[in-house]
Short mmCIF file of C-alpha atoms and ligand atoms in Angstrom, two decimals:
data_model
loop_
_atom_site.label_atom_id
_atom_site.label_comp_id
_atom_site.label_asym_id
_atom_site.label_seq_id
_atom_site.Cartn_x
_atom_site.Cartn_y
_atom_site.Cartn_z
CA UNK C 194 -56.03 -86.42 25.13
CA UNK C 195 -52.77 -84.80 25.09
CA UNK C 196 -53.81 -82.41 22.53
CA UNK C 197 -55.57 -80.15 25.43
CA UNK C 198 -51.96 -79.61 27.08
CA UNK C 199 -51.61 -75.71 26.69
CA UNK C 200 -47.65 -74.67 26.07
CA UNK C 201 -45.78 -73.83 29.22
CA UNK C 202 -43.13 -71.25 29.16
CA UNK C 203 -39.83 -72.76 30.83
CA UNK C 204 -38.99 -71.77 34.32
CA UNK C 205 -37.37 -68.24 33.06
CA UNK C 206 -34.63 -69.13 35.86
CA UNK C 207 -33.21 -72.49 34.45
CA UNK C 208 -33.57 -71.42 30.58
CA UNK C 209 -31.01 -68.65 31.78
CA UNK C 210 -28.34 -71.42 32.33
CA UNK C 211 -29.05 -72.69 29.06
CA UNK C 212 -28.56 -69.03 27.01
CA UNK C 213 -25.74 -68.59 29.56
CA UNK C 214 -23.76 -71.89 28.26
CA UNK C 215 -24.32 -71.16 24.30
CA UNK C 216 -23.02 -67.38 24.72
CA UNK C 217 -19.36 -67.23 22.89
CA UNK C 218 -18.88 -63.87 24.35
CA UNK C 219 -15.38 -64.59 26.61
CA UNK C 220 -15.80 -61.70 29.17
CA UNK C 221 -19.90 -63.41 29.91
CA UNK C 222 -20.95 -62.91 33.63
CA UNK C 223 -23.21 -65.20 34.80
CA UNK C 224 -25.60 -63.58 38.01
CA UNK C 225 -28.09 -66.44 36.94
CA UNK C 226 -29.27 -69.37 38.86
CA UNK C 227 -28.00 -69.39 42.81
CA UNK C 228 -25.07 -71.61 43.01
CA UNK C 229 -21.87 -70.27 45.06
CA UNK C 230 -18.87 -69.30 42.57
CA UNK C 231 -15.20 -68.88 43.14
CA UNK C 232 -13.03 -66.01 42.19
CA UNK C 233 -12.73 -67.72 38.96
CA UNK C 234 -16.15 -68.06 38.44
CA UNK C 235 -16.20 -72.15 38.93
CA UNK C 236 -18.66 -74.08 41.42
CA UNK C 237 -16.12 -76.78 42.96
CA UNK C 238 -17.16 -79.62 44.54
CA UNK C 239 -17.04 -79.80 48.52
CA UNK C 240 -12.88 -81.22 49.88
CA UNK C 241 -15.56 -82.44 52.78
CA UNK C 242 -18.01 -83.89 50.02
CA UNK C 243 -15.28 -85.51 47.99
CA UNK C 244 -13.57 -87.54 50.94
CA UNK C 245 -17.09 -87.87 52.23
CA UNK C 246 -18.11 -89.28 49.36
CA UNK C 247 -14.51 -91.63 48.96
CA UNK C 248 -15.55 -92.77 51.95
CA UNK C 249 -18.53 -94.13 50.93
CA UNK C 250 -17.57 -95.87 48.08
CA UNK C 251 -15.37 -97.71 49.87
CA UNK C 252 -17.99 -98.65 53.14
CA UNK C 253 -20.98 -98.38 51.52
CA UNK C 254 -22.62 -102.19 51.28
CA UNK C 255 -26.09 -101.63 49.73
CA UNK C 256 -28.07 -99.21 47.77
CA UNK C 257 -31.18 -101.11 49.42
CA UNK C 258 -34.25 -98.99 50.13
CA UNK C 259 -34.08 -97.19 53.27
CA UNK C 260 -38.19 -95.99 53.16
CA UNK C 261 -39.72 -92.58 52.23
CA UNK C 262 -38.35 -91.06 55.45
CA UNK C 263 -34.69 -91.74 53.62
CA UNK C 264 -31.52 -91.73 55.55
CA UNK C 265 -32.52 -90.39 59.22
CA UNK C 266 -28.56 -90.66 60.40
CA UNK C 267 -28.36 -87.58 57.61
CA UNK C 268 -31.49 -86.32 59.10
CA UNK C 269 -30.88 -86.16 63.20
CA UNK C 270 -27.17 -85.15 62.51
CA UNK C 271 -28.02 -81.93 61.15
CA UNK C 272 -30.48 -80.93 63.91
CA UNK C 273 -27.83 -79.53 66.40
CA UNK C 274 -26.72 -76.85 63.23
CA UNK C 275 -30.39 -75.78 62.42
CA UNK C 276 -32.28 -76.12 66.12
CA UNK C 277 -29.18 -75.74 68.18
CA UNK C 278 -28.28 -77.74 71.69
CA UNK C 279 -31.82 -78.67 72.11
CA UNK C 280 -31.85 -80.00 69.06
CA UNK C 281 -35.42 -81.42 69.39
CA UNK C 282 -36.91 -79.15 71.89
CA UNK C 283 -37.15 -82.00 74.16
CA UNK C 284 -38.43 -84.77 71.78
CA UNK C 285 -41.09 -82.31 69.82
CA UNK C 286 -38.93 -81.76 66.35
CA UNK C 287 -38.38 -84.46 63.81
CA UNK C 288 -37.91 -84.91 60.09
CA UNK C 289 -37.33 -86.90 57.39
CA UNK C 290 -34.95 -86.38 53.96
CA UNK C 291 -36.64 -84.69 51.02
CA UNK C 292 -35.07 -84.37 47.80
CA UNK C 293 -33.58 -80.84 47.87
CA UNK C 294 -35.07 -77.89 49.47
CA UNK C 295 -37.76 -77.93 47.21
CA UNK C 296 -39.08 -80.99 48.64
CA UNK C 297 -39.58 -79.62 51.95
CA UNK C 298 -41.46 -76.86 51.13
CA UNK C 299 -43.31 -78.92 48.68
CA UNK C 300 -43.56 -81.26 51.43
CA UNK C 301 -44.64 -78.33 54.34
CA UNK C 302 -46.87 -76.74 52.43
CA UNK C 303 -49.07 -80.24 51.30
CA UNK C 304 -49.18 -81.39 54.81
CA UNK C 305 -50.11 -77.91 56.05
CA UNK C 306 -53.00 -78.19 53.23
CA UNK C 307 -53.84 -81.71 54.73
CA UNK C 308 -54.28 -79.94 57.94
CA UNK C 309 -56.75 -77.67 57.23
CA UNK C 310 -54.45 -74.51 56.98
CA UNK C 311 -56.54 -72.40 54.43
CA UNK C 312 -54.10 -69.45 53.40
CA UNK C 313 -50.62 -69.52 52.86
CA UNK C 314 -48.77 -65.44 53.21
CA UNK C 315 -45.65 -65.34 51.48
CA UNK C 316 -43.51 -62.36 51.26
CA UNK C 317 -43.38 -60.02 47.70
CA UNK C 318 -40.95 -60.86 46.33
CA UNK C 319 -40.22 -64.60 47.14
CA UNK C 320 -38.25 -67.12 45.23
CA UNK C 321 -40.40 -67.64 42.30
CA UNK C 322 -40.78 -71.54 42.87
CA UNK C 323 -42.45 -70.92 46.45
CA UNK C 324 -45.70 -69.39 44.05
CA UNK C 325 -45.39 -71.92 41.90
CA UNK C 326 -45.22 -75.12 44.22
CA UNK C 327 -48.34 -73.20 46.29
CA UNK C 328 -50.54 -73.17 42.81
CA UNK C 329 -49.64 -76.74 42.52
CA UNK C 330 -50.61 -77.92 45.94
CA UNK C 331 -53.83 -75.71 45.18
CA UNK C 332 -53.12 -73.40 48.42
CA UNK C 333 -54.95 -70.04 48.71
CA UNK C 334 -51.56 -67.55 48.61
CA UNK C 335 -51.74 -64.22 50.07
CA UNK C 336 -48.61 -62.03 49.81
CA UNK C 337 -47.07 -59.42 52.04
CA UNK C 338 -44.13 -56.90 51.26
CA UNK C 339 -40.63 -58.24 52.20
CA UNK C 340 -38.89 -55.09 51.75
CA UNK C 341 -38.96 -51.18 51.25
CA UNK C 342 -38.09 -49.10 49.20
CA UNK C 343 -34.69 -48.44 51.49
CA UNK C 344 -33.38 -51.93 50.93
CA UNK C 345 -34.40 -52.59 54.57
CA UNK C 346 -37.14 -55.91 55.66
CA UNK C 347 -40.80 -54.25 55.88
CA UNK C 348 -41.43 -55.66 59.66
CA UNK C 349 -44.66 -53.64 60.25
CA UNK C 350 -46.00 -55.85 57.05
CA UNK C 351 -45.09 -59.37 58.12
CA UNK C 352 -46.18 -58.22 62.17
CA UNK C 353 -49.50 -57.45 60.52
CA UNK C 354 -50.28 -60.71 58.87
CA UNK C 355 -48.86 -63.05 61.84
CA UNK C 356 -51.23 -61.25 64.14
CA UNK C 357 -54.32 -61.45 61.50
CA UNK C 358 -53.97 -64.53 60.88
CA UNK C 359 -54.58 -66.98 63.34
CA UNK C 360 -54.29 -71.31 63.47
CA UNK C 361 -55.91 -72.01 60.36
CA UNK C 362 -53.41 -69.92 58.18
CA UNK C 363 -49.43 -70.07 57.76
CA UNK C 364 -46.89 -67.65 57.06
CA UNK C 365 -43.65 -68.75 55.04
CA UNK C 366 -40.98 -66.89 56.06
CA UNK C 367 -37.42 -67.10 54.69
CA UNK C 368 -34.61 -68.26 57.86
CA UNK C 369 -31.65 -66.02 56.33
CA UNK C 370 -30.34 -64.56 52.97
CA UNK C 371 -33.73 -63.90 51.64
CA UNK C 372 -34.11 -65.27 48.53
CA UNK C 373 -34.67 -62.92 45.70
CA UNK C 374 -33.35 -59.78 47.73
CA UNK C 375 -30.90 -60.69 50.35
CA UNK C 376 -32.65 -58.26 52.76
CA UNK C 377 -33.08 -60.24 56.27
CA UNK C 378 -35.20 -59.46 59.30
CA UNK C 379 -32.67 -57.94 62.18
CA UNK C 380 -32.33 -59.87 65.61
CA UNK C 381 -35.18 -57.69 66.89
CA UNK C 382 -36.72 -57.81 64.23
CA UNK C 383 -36.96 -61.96 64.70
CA UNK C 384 -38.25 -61.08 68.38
CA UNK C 385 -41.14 -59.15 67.36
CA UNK C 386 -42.05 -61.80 64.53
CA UNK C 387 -41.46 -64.53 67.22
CA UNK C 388 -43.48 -62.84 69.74
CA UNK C 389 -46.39 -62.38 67.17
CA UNK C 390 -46.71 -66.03 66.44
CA UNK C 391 -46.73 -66.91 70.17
CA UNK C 392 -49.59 -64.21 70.29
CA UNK C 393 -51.81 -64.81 67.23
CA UNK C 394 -51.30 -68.80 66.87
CA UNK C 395 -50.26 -68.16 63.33
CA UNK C 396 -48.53 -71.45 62.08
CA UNK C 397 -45.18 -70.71 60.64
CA UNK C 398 -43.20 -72.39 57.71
CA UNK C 399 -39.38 -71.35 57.48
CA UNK C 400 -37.43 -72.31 54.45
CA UNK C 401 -33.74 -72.28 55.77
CA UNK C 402 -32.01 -72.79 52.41
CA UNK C 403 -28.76 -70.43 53.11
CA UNK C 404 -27.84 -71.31 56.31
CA UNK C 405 -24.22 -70.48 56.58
CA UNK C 406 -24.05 -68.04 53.51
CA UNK C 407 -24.94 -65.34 55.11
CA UNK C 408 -23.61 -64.35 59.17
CA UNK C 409 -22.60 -68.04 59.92
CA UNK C 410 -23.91 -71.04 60.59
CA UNK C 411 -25.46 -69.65 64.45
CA UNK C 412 -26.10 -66.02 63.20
CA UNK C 413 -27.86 -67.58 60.37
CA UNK C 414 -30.24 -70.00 62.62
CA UNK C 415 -31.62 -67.09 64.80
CA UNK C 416 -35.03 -66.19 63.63
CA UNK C 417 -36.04 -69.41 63.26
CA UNK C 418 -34.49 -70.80 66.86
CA UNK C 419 -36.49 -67.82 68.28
CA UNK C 420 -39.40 -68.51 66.08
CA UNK C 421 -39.50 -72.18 67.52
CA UNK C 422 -38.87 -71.40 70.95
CA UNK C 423 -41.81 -69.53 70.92
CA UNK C 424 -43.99 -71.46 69.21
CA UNK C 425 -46.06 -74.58 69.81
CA UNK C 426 -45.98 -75.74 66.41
CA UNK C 427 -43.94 -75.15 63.41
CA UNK C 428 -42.52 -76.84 59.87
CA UNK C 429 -39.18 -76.23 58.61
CA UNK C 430 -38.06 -77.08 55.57
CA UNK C 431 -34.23 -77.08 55.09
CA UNK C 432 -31.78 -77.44 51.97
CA UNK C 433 -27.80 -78.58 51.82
CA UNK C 434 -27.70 -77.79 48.34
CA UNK C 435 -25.83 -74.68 48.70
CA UNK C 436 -23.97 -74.94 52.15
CA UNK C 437 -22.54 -78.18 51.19
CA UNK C 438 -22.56 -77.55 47.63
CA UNK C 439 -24.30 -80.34 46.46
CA UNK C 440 -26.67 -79.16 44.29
CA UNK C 441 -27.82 -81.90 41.97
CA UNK C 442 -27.72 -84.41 44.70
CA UNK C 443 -30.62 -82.58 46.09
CA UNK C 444 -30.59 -82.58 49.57
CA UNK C 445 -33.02 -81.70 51.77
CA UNK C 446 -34.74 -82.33 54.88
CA UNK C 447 -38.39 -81.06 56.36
CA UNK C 448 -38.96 -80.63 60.07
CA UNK C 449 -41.44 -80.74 61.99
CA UNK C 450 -42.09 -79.53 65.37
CA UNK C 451 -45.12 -80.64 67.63
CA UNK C 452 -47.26 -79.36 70.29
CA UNK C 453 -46.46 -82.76 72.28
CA UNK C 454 -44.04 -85.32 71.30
CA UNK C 455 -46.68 -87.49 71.15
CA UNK C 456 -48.35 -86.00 68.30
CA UNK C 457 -45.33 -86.31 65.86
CA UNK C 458 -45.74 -90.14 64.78
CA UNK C 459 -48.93 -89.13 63.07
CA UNK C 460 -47.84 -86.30 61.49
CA UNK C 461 -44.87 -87.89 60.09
CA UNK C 462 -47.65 -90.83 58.95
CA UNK C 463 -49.06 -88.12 57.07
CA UNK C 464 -45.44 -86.34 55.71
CA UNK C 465 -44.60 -89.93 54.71
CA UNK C 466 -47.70 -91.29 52.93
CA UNK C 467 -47.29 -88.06 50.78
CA UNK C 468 -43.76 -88.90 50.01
CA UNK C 469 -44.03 -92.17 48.93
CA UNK C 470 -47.11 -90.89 46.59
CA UNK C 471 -44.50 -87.90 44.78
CA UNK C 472 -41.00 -89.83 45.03
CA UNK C 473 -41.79 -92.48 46.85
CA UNK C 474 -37.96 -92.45 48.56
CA UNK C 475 -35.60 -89.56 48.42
CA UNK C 476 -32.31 -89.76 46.62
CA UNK C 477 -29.56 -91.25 49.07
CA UNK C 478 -25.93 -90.28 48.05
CA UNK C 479 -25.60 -86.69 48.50
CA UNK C 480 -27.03 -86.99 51.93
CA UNK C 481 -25.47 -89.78 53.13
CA UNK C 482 -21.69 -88.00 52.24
CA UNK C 483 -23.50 -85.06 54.50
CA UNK C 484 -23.99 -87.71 57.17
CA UNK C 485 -20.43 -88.88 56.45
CA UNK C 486 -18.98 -85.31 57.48
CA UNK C 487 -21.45 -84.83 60.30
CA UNK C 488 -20.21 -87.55 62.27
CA UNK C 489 -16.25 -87.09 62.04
CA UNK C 490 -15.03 -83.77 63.28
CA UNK C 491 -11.96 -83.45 60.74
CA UNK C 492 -14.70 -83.22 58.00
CA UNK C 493 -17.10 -81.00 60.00
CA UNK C 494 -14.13 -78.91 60.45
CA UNK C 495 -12.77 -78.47 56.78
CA UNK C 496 -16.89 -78.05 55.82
CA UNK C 497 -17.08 -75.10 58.04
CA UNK C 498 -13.94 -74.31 56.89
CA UNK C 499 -14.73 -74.20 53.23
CA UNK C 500 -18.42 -72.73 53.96
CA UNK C 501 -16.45 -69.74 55.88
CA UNK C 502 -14.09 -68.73 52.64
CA UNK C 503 -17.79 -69.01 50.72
CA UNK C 504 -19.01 -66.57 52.83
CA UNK C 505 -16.06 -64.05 53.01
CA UNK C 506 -15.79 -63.83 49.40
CA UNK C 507 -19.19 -63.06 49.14
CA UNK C 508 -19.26 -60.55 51.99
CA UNK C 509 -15.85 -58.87 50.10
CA UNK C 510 -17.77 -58.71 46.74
CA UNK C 511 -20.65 -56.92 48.93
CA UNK C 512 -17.97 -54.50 50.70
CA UNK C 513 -16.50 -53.73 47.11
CA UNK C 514 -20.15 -53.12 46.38
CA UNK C 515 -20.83 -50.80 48.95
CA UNK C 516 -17.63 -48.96 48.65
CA UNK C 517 -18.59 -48.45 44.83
CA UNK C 518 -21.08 -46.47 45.56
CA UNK C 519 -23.13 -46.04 42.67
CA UNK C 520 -23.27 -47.38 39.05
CA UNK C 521 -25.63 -45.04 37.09
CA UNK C 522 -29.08 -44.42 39.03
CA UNK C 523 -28.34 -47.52 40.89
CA UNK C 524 -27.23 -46.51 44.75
CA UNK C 525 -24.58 -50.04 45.33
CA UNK C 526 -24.21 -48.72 48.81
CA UNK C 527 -27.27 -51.27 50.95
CA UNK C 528 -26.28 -54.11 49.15
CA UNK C 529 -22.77 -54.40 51.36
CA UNK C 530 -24.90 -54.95 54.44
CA UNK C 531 -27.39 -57.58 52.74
CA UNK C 532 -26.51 -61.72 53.29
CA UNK C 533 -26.29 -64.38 51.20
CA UNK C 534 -26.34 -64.94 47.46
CA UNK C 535 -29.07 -62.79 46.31
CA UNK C 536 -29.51 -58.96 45.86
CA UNK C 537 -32.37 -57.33 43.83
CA UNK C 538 -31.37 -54.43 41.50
CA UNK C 539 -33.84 -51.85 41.00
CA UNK C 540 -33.64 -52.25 36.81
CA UNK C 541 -36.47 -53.28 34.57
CA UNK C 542 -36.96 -56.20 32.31
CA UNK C 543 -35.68 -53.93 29.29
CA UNK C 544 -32.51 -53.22 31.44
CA UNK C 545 -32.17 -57.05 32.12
CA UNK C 546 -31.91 -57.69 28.40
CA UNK C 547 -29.91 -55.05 27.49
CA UNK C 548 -27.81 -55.88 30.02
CA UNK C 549 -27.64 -59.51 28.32
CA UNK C 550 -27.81 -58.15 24.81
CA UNK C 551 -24.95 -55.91 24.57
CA UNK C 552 -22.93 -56.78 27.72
CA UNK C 553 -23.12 -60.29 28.47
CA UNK C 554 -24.42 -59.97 31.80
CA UNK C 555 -27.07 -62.84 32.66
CA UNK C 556 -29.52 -62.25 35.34
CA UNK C 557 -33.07 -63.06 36.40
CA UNK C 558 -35.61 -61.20 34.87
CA UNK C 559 -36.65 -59.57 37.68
CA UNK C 560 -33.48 -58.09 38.13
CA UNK C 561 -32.30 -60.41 40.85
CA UNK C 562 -28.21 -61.10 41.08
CA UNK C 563 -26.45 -63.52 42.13
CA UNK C 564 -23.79 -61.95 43.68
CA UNK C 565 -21.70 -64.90 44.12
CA UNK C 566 -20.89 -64.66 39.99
CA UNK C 567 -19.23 -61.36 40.72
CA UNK C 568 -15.30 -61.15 41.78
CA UNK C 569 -12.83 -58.85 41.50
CA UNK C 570 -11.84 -59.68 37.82
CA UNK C 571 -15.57 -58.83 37.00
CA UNK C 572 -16.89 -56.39 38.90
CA UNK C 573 -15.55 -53.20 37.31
CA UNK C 574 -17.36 -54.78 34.10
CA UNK C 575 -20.41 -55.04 35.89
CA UNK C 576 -20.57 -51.55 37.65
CA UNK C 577 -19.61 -49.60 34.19
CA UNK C 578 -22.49 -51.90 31.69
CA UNK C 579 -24.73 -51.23 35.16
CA UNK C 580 -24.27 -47.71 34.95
CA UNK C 581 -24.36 -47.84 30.60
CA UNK C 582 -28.07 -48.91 31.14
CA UNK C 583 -29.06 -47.10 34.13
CA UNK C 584 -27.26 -43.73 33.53
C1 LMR Q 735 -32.20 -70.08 42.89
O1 LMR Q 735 -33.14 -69.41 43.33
O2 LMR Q 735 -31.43 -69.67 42.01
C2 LMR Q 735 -31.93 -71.43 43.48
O3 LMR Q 735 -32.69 -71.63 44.62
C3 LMR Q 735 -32.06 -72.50 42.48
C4 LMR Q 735 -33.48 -72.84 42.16
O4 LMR Q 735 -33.84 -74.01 42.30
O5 LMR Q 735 -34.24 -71.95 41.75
#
């Protein structure tokens, strides 16, 4: 039987961490997969997350099963950062852990499917998985552009499919520091999207896996406040991974928000009867030390804290960007006014290995950075081998 298995090529994103690791090369810059890096290029674990997490070993009494919804003190404590003061628009948003972001868009986009919704529009380009987790829940896909040419978001695109499609199809839209290009919809632009799914009845899905990366923790939560505020019904599905740094703990949660209170105990029947048949309960510790933080305000405080020098380094490696210039044929200068971990550069896959090849610089195939693997020990590096293969 297992003979008719056809060879898969690995995800192109996670075999660069493995071609990253076995380069000898000392001066190696890794732009790779999207975790936050230091000025010294390290990914450090959390102050918060560690005493969070001394915390629980010493209070923590059971690893008992907590059910597929997993730990909902993680859950409701985090809905005042992503929904604000109403946090649950009056009883109509609820959600339940997921393991990492990818679980709550894996997650939103089978329960849309068991609802009926027929076509999914995603923007071009998207993070890769989003395509990927769509073939899988065998969703029709239709895409949209994200950007032009400019480096600014295309609104007249995504305003055009909101108001074609209608309550049997979705749009997934990405909350902040879009992921491959780090080009965000404006404040008015997130009125005229918001205003188009209150028109049109469009369902929307927002993946909010930045949120604090980019503006800060508010700024970041806009579009998709606005979005729901507008809306009767919505999905979001939301990731820690990177704002708390907890990567391989996966942590995640998926939101829902309901026409009527009163509608979400069946939907949730639904979100948790396809939990328990994919991972039956999510995994506990990493969201339980995010509960930890949530409810003492010393850790809240040294989180934010920690999130904010994440952000500033990122938004200084941008500025130094921007104030570059150019490197080659490559204009640096829209990249200092982009959010989050992610910028596209406009090279082609024969750049992107030459770029590996003879400078040790690792990136996505598609040209995507992360900018978070640049500092100010690297960057000079970077510009000249950018301008080597462009110029
Ligand atoms: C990325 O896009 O690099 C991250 O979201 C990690 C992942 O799972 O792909």
């Amino acid at each position: 039987m297992l003979e008719r298995l056809t060879q898969q090529p690995p995800d192109a994103l996670l075999a660069l961490i493995k071609l990253y690791n076995d380069d000898a090369r000392p001066d190696k810059i890794d732009l790779g997969v999207g975790v936050y890096r230091t000025g010294q290029g390290d990914t450090p674990v959390f102050a918060a997350i560690k005493r969070a997490e001394q915390i629980l070993v010493d209070e923590q009494d059971t690893k008992a099963y907590l059910g597929p919804e997993g730990d909902m003190g993680f859950v409701n404590a985090l809905m005042p950062y992503i929904f604000g003061e109403d946090a649950t628009m009056g009883g109509r948003i609820s959600g339940m852990q997921t393991p990492g972001g990818t679980g709550a868009v894996r997650l939103a986009v089978a329960l849309a499917n068991r609802a009926g919704c027929t076509r999914v529009h995603m923007g071009k380009p998207s993070w890769p998985n989003h395509a990927q987790i769509m073939a899988d829940v065998d969703i029709e896909v239709a895409l949209f552009d994200h950007a032009r040419a400019d480096g600014t978001a295309d609104l007249d695109a995504v305003l055009a499919v909101i108001k074609a499609g209608g309550p049997d199809e979705a749009v997934l839209l990405h909350a902040s520091c879009h992921n491959p290009t780090g080009i965000d919809y404006s404040n008015d632009d997130w009125d005229a999207i918001a205003a188009a799914f209150a028109e049109s009845g469009t369902f929307p899905i927002i993946d909010c896996a930045y949120q604090g990366l980019g503006q800060g923790m508010e700024e970041d939560a806009y579009g998709l406040r606005k979005v729901l505020a507008a809306v009767p019904e919505a999905f979001v599905a939301y990731s820690c991974d990177k704002n708390f740094g907890v990567y391989r703990d996966r942590v995640g949660a998926f939101y829902a928000m309901a026409k009527d209170a009163a509608d979400l105990p069946v939907i949730f029947s639904n979100a948790n009867a396809l939990a328990r048949a994919s991972w039956s309960m999510p995994p506990d510790h990493g969201g339980a030390a995010v509960r930890v933080i949530l409810r003492d305000e010393a850790l809240v405080k040294l989180w934010l804290d920690e999130l904010e020098q994440m952000r500033d380094r990122m938004r200084q490696v941008r500025a130094a960007m921007e104030s570059a210039g150019t490197a080659g044929s490559v204009d640096l200068r829209p990249y200092g006014s982009q959010n989050g971990l992610f910028a596209m550069l406009p090279v082609s896959p024969e750049q992107v290995k030459q770029l590996r090849e003879e400078h040790a610089i690792y990136m996505a195939g598609s040209g995507r950075i992360n900018v978070a693997g640049l500092h100010m020990g690297n960057l000079d590096k970077f510009i000249s081998a950018l301008a080597a293969v462009t110029g």
